[in-house]
Amino acid sequence: MSTVGIDHIAMPTADADRLIAFYKKLGFDINDEEEWRAGTANIFSIQVGDSKINVHPEGYMANFRGPTAVPGCADICFVWGGTVEECRQMLADAGVDIVSSGPRKGGRQRGLAPSYSLYARDPDNNLLEWMTYE
């Protein structure tokens, strides 16, 4: 047997409401938002395909978390299913500034598959990358 993928990652936030609004503008679904708002769930998550990003809201103390995990510590690369221009337009429509872009080595074919990335930041200053494969 071997490791076959990533189920979830976790990141803290300084402002959960602002983070939820940002990721919803980008078209992501938020899991457990109603339960979190009702106080019946301690965290919520951002759905990304078959994986998710667990978000630790302000004041949440996790037993298992990196000792230096603070808002802004994440660096996440999403795979975009369309063209670079479609991704650029999606970010523009959401009011998200692209901070950098260019060809990158991704994970497909051990870094040999041609790819291009667009970078942005979320409200906590996490680095977000959208990688498009040719």
C-alpha positions as semicolon CSV with decimal commas, in nm:
position;residue;x (nm);y (nm);z (nm)
1;M;0,000;0,000;0,000
2;S;0,099;0,361;-0,046
3;T;-0,023;0,712;0,022
4;V;-0,255;0,805;-0,264
5;G;-0,361;1,165;-0,203
6;I;-0,443;1,442;0,040
7;D;-0,773;1,430;0,226
8;H;-0,747;1,769;0,396
9;I;-0,516;2,037;0,521
10;A;-0,590;2,285;0,798
11;M;-0,526;2,656;0,840
12;P;-0,615;2,914;1,102
13;T;-0,794;3,240;1,025
14;A;-0,808;3,577;1,195
15;D;-1,155;3,658;1,056
16;A;-1,376;3,362;0,967
17;D;-1,661;3,567;0,818
18;R;-1,425;3,752;0,585
19;L;-1,256;3,426;0,481
20;I;-1,591;3,256;0,408
21;A;-1,704;3,549;0,192
22;F;-1,374;3,548;-0,001
23;Y;-1,378;3,176;-0,084
24;K;-1,749;3,184;-0,174
25;K;-1,677;3,464;-0,426
26;L;-1,426;3,226;-0,586
27;G;-1,694;2,957;-0,618
28;F;-1,586;2,725;-0,336
29;D;-1,848;2,546;-0,122
30;I;-1,821;2,590;0,255
31;N;-1,892;2,278;0,460
32;D;-2,053;2,304;0,805
33;E;-2,098;2,682;0,783
34;E;-2,449;2,672;0,931
35;E;-2,338;2,444;1,215
36;W;-2,037;2,666;1,288
37;R;-2,254;2,979;1,294
38;A;-2,503;2,800;1,525
39;G;-2,220;2,703;1,758
40;T;-2,265;2,330;1,708
41;A;-1,938;2,289;1,511
42;N;-1,598;2,424;1,615
43;I;-1,466;2,455;1,260
44;F;-1,584;2,474;0,900
45;S;-1,411;2,368;0,580
46;I;-1,361;2,478;0,221
47;Q;-1,437;2,198;-0,026
48;V;-1,178;2,147;-0,302
49;G;-1,275;1,856;-0,529
50;D;-1,250;1,542;-0,314
51;S;-1,031;1,722;-0,058
52;K;-1,096;2,005;0,185
53;I;-0,930;2,280;0,384
54;N;-1,033;2,274;0,749
55;V;-1,045;2,629;0,883
56;H;-0,968;2,696;1,248
57;P;-1,159;3,015;1,336
58;E;-1,020;3,278;1,566
59;G;-1,005;3,150;1,924
60;Y;-1,016;2,783;1,822
61;M;-0,747;2,578;1,994
62;A;-0,664;2,256;1,812
63;N;-0,492;1,970;1,989
64;F;-0,313;1,862;1,673
65;R;-0,173;2,155;1,482
66;G;0,168;2,283;1,387
67;P;0,316;2,480;1,676
68;T;0,364;2,792;1,464
69;A;0,032;2,780;1,274
70;V;-0,099;3,135;1,259
71;P;-0,325;3,312;1,008
72;G;-0,131;3,360;0,686
73;C;0,083;3,045;0,721
74;A;-0,075;2,852;0,430
75;D;0,060;2,817;0,077
76;I;-0,199;2,629;-0,129
77;C;-0,190;2,530;-0,495
78;F;-0,524;2,456;-0,664
79;V;-0,548;2,286;-1,004
80;W;-0,761;2,491;-1,244
81;G;-0,966;2,286;-1,489
82;G;-0,984;2,546;-1,766
83;T;-0,747;2,778;-1,947
84;V;-0,514;3,033;-1,793
85;E;-0,729;3,313;-1,936
86;E;-1,047;3,162;-1,787
87;C;-0,876;3,145;-1,448
88;R;-0,751;3,503;-1,484
89;Q;-1,109;3,611;-1,562
90;M;-1,254;3,417;-1,266
91;L;-1,011;3,594;-1,031
92;A;-1,088;3,933;-1,186
93;D;-1,464;3,872;-1,157
94;A;-1,413;3,794;-0,787
95;G;-1,210;4,112;-0,739
96;V;-0,892;3,918;-0,659
97;D;-0,557;4,070;-0,759
98;I;-0,298;3,846;-0,922
99;V;0,034;3,904;-0,744
100;S;0,252;3,691;-0,972
101;S;0,228;3,446;-1,259
102;G;0,441;3,226;-1,477
103;P;0,536;2,873;-1,582
104;R;0,589;2,638;-1,286
105;K;0,673;2,277;-1,211
106;G;0,367;2,102;-1,074
107;G;0,308;1,757;-0,938
108;R;0,185;1,590;-1,254
109;Q;0,429;1,361;-1,430
110;R;0,678;1,438;-1,149
111;G;0,704;1,798;-1,260
112;L;0,739;1,731;-1,632
113;A;0,382;1,823;-1,739
114;P;0,376;2,180;-1,877
115;S;0,190;2,412;-1,641
116;Y;0,132;2,780;-1,572
117;S;0,037;2,940;-1,241
118;L;-0,146;3,250;-1,122
119;Y;-0,084;3,362;-0,763
120;A;-0,305;3,563;-0,529
121;R;-0,355;3,618;-0,156
122;D;-0,661;3,560;0,061
123;P;-0,775;3,795;0,341
124;D;-0,537;3,627;0,590
125;N;-0,247;3,676;0,344
126;N;-0,220;3,304;0,265
127;L;-0,054;3,246;-0,071
128;L;-0,293;3,088;-0,322
129;E;-0,184;2,942;-0,653
130;W;-0,401;2,827;-0,941
131;M;-0,207;2,590;-1,166
132;T;-0,326;2,520;-1,519
133;Y;-0,193;2,222;-1,710
134;E;-0,172;2,229;-2,090
